mmCIF file of C-alpha atoms and ligand atoms in Angstrom:
data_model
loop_
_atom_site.group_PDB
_atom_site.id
_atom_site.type_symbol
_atom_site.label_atom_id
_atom_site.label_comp_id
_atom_site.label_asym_id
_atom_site.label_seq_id
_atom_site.Cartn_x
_atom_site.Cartn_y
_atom_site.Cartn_z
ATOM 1 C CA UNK A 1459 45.348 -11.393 318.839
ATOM 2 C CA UNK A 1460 48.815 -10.015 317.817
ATOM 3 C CA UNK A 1461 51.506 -9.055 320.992
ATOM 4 C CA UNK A 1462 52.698 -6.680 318.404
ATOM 5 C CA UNK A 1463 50.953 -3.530 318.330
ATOM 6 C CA UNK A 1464 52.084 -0.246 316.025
ATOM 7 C CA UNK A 1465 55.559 0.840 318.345
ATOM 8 C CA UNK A 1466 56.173 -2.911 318.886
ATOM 9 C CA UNK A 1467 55.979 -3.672 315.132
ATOM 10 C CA UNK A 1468 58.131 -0.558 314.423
ATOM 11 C CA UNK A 1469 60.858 -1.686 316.634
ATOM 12 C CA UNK A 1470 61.014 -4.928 315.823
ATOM 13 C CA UNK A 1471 61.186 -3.861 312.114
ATOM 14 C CA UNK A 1472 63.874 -1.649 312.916
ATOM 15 C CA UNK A 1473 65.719 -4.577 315.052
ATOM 16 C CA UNK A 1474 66.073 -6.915 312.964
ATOM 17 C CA UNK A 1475 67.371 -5.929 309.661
ATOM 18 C CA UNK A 1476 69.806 -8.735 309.174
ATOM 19 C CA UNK A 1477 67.788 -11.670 308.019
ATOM 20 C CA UNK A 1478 70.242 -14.163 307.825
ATOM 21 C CA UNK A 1479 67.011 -16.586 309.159
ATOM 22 C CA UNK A 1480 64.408 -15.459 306.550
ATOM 23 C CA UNK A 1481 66.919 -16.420 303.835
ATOM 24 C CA UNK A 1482 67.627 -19.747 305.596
ATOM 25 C CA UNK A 1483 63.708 -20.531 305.705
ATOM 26 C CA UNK A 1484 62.873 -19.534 302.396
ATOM 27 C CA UNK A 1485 65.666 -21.360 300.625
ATOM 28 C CA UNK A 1486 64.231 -24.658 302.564
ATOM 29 C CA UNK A 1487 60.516 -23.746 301.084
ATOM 30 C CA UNK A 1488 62.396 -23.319 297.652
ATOM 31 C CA UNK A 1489 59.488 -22.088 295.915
ATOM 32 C CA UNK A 1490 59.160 -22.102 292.079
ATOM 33 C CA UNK A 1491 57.856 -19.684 289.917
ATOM 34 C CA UNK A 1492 54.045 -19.423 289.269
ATOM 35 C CA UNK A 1493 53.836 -22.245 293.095
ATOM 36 C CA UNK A 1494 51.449 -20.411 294.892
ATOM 37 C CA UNK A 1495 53.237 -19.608 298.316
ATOM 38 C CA UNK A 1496 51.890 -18.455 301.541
ATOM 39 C CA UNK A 1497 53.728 -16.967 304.529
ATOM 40 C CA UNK A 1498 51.965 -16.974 307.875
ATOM 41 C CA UNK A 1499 53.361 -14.002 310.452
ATOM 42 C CA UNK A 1500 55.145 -12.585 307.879
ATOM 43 C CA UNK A 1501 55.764 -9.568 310.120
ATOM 44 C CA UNK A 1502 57.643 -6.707 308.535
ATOM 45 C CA UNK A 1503 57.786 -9.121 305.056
ATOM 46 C CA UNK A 1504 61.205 -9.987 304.680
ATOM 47 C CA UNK A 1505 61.176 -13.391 303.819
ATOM 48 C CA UNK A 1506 57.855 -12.515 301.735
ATOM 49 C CA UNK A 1507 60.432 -10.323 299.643
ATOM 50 C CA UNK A 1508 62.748 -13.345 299.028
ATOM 51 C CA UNK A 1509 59.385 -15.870 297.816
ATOM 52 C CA UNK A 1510 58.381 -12.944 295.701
ATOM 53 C CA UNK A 1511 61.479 -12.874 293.881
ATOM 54 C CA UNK A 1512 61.692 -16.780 293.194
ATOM 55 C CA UNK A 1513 57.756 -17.070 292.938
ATOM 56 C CA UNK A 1514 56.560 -13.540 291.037
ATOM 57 C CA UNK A 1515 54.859 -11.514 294.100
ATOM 58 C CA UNK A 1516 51.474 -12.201 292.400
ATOM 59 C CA UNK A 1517 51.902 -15.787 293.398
ATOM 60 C CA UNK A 1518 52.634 -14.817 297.028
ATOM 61 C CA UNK A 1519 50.493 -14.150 299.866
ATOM 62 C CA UNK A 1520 50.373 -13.539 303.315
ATOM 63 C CA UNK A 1521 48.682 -13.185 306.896
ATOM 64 C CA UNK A 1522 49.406 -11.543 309.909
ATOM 65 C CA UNK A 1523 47.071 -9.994 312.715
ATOM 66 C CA UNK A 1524 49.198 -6.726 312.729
ATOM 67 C CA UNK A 1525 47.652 -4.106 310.741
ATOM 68 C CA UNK A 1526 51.185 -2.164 311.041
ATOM 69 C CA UNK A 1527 53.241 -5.033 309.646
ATOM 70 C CA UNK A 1528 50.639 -5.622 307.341
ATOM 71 C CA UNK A 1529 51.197 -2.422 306.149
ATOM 72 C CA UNK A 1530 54.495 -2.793 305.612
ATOM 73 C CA UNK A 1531 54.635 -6.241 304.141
ATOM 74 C CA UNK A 1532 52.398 -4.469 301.551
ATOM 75 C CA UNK A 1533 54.477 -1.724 301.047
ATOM 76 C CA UNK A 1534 57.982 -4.089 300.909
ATOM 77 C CA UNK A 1535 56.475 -5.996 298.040
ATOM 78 C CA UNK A 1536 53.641 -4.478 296.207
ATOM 79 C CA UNK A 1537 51.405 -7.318 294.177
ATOM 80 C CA UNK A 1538 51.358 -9.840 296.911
ATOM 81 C CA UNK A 1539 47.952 -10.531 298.940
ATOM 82 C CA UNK A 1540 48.630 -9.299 302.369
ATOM 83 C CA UNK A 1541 45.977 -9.595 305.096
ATOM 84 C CA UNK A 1542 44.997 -9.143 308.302
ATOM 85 C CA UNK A 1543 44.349 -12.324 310.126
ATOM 86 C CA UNK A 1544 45.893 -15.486 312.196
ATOM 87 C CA UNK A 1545 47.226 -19.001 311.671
ATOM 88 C CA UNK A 1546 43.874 -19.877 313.417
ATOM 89 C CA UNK A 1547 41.401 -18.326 310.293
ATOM 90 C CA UNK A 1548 43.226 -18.054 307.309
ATOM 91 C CA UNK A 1549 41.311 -15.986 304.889
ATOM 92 C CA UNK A 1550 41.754 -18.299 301.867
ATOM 93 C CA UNK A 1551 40.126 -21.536 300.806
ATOM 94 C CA UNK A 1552 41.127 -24.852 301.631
ATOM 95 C CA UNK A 1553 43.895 -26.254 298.967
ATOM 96 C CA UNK A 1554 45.252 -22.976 297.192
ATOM 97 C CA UNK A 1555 48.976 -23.066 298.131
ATOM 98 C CA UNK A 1556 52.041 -25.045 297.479
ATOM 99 C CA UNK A 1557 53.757 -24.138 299.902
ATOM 100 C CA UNK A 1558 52.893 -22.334 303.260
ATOM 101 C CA UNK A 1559 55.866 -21.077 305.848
ATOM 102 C CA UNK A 1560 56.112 -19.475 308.732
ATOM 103 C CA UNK A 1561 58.989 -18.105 310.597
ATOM 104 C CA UNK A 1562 59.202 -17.567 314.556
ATOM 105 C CA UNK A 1563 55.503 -16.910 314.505
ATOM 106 C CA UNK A 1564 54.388 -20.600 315.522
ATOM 107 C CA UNK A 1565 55.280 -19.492 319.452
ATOM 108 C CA UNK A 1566 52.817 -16.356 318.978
ATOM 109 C CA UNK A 1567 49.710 -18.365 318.054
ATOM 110 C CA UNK A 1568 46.770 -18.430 320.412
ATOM 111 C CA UNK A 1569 45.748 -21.312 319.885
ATOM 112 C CA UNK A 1570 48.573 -23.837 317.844
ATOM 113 C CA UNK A 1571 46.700 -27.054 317.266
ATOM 114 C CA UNK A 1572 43.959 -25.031 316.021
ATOM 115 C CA UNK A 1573 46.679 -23.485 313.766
ATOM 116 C CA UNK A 1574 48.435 -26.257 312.436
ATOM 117 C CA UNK A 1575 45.047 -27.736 311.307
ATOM 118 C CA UNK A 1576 43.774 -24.841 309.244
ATOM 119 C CA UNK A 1577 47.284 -24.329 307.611
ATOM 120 C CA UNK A 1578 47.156 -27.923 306.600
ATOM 121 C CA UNK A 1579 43.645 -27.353 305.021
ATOM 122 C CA UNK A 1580 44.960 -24.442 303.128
ATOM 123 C CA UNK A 1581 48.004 -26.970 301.274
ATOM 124 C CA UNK A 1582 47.531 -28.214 297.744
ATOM 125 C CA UNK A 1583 47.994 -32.158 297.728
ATOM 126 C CA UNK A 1584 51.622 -32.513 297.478
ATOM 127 C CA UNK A 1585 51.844 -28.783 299.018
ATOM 128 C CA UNK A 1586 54.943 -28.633 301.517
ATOM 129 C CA UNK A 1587 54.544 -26.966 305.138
ATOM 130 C CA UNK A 1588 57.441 -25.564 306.932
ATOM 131 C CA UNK A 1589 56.914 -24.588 310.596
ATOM 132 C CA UNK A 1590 60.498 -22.400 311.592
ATOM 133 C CA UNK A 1591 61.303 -21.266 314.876
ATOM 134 C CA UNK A 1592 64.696 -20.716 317.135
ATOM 135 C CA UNK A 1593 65.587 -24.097 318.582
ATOM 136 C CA UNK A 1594 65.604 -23.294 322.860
ATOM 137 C CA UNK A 1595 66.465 -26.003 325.297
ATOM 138 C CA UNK A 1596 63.536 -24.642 327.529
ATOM 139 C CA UNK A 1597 59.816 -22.773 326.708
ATOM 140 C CA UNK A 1598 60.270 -19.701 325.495
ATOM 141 C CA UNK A 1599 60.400 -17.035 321.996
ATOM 142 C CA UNK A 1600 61.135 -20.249 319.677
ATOM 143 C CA UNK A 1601 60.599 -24.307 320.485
ATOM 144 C CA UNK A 1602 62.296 -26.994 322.452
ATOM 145 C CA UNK A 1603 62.724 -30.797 321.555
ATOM 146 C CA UNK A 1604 59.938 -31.975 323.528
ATOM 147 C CA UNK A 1605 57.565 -28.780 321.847
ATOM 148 C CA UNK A 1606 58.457 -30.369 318.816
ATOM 149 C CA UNK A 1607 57.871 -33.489 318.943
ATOM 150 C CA UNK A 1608 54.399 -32.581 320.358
ATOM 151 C CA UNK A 1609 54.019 -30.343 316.471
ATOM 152 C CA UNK A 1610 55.307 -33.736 314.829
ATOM 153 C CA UNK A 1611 52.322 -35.529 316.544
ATOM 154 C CA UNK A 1612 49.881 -33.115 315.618
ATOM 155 C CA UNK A 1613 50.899 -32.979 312.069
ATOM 156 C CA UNK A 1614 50.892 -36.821 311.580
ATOM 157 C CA UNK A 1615 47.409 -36.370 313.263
ATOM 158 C CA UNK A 1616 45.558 -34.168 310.427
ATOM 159 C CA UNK A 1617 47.540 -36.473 308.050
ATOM 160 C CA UNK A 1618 50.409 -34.730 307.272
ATOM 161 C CA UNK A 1619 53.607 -37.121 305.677
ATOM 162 C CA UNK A 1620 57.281 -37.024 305.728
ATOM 163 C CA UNK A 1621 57.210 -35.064 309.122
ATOM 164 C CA UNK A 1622 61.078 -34.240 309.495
ATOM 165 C CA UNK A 1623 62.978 -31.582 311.591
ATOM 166 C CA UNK A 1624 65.955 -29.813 309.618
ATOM 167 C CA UNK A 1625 68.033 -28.081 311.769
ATOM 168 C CA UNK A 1626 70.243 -24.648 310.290
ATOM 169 C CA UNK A 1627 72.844 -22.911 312.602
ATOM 170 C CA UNK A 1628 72.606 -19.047 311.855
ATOM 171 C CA UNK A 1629 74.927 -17.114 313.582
ATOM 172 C CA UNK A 1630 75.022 -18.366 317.132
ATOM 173 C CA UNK A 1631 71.294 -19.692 317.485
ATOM 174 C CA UNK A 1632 70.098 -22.928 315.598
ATOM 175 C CA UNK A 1633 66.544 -22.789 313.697
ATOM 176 C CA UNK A 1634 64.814 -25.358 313.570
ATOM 177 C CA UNK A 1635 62.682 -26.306 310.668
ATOM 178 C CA UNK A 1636 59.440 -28.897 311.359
ATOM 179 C CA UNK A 1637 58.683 -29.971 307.269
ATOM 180 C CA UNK A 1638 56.133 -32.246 306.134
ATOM 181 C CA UNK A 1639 53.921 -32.511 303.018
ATOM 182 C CA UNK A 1640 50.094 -33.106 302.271
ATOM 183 C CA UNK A 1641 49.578 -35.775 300.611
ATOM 184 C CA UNK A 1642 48.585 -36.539 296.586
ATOM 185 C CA UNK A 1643 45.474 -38.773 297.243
ATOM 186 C CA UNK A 1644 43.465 -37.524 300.215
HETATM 187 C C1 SAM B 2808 58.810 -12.488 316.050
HETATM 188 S S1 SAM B 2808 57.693 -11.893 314.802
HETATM 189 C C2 SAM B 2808 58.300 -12.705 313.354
HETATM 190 C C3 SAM B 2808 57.989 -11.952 312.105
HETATM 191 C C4 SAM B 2808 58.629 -12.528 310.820
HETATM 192 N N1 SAM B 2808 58.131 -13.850 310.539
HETATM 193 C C5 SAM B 2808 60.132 -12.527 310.946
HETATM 194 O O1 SAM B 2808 60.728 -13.608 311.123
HETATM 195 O O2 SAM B 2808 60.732 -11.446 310.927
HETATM 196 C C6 SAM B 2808 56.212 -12.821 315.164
HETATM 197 C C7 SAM B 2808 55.079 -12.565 314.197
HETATM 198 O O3 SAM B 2808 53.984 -13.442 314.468
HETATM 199 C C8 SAM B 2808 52.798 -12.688 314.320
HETATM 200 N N2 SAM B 2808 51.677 -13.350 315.006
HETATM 201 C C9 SAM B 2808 51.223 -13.162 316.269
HETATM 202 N N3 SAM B 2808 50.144 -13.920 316.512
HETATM 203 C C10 SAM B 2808 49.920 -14.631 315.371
HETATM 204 C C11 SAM B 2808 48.923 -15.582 314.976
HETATM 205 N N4 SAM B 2808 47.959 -15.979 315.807
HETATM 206 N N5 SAM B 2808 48.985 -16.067 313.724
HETATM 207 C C12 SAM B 2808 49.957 -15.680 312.866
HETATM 208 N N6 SAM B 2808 50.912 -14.779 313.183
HETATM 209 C C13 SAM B 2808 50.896 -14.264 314.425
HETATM 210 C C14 SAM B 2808 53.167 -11.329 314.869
HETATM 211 O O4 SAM B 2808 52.252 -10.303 314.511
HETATM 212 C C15 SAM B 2808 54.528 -11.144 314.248
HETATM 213 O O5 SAM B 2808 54.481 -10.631 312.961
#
């Protein structure tokens, strides 16, 4: 299910150890202390470090079909839930977070419809999705305009509101952000 196996996850861990982006995403999601927060493909946990310190790492959890980054988003911040699965069968019942993120892991998914749907099942009413990836102008590691607007359509699909895309230049790529919120009366 993963394309990163043990060497892959190491090197990619070692790569990128500048995380200008995880910083960027998780000051978007904003989450509060005690919101339950979820991070899907949280690789090596980086961004999972930065919730934990605004939510309390017993409020955070996280999934990601690499046992090796697993292992290391357990070891970066000790208390949080960490487990071994995919966007597509999210080990935790329907309605338990406020707010579920997930950076440049959307183009990894095997199957992203399929994805989208069970992280919307898994939002609180009122919880706040936030789908980041590095904005490309054709198909590729991140999303274009037109791969975008076919997330946007989705979304509004399994009822998803206030579908928006925020857009954050980080260095010299732009990330963009697809947000949108479940709503308070089903
Ligand atoms: C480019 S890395 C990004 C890791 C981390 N979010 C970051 O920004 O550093 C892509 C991540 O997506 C994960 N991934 C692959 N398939 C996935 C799936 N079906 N569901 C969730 N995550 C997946 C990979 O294991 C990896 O951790």
């Amino acid at each position: 299910m993963s394309s990163f196996g043990a060497v892959g996850a190491r090197l990619y861990a070692w790569l990128n150890r500048h995380p200008e982006t995880n910083r960027t995403v998780v000051d978007l999601a904003d989450p509060r202390a005690g919101e339950p927060v979820l991070e899907v493909g949280c690789g090596p946990g980086v961004a999972l470090e930065l919730a934990a310190r605004r939510a309390g790492a017993e409020h955070v959890a996280a999934v990601d079909p690499s046992e090796t980054f697993v292992a290391m988003a357990r070891k970066r911040v000790p208390g949080a839930d960490v487990r071994v699965a995919g966007a597509e069968d999210v080990p935790f019942a329907d309605g338990s977070f406020a707010v579920i993120y997930t950076l440049a892991s959307m183009h990894h998914w095997d199957d992203r419809d399929a994805g989208l749907a069970t992280l919307t099942a898994k939002l609180a009413p009122g919880g706040r999705l936030l789908l980041a990836e590095r904005l490309l102008d054709r198909p590729g590691h991140g999303i274009t305009p037109a791969q975008i607007g076919d997330v946007a359509d989705r979304l509004a699909a399994v009822g998803q509101t206030g579908v928006e895309t925020v857009e954050r230049r980080v260095g010299r790529k732009t990330v963009a952000v697809i947000v949108s919120e479940r709503p308070l009366a089903a």
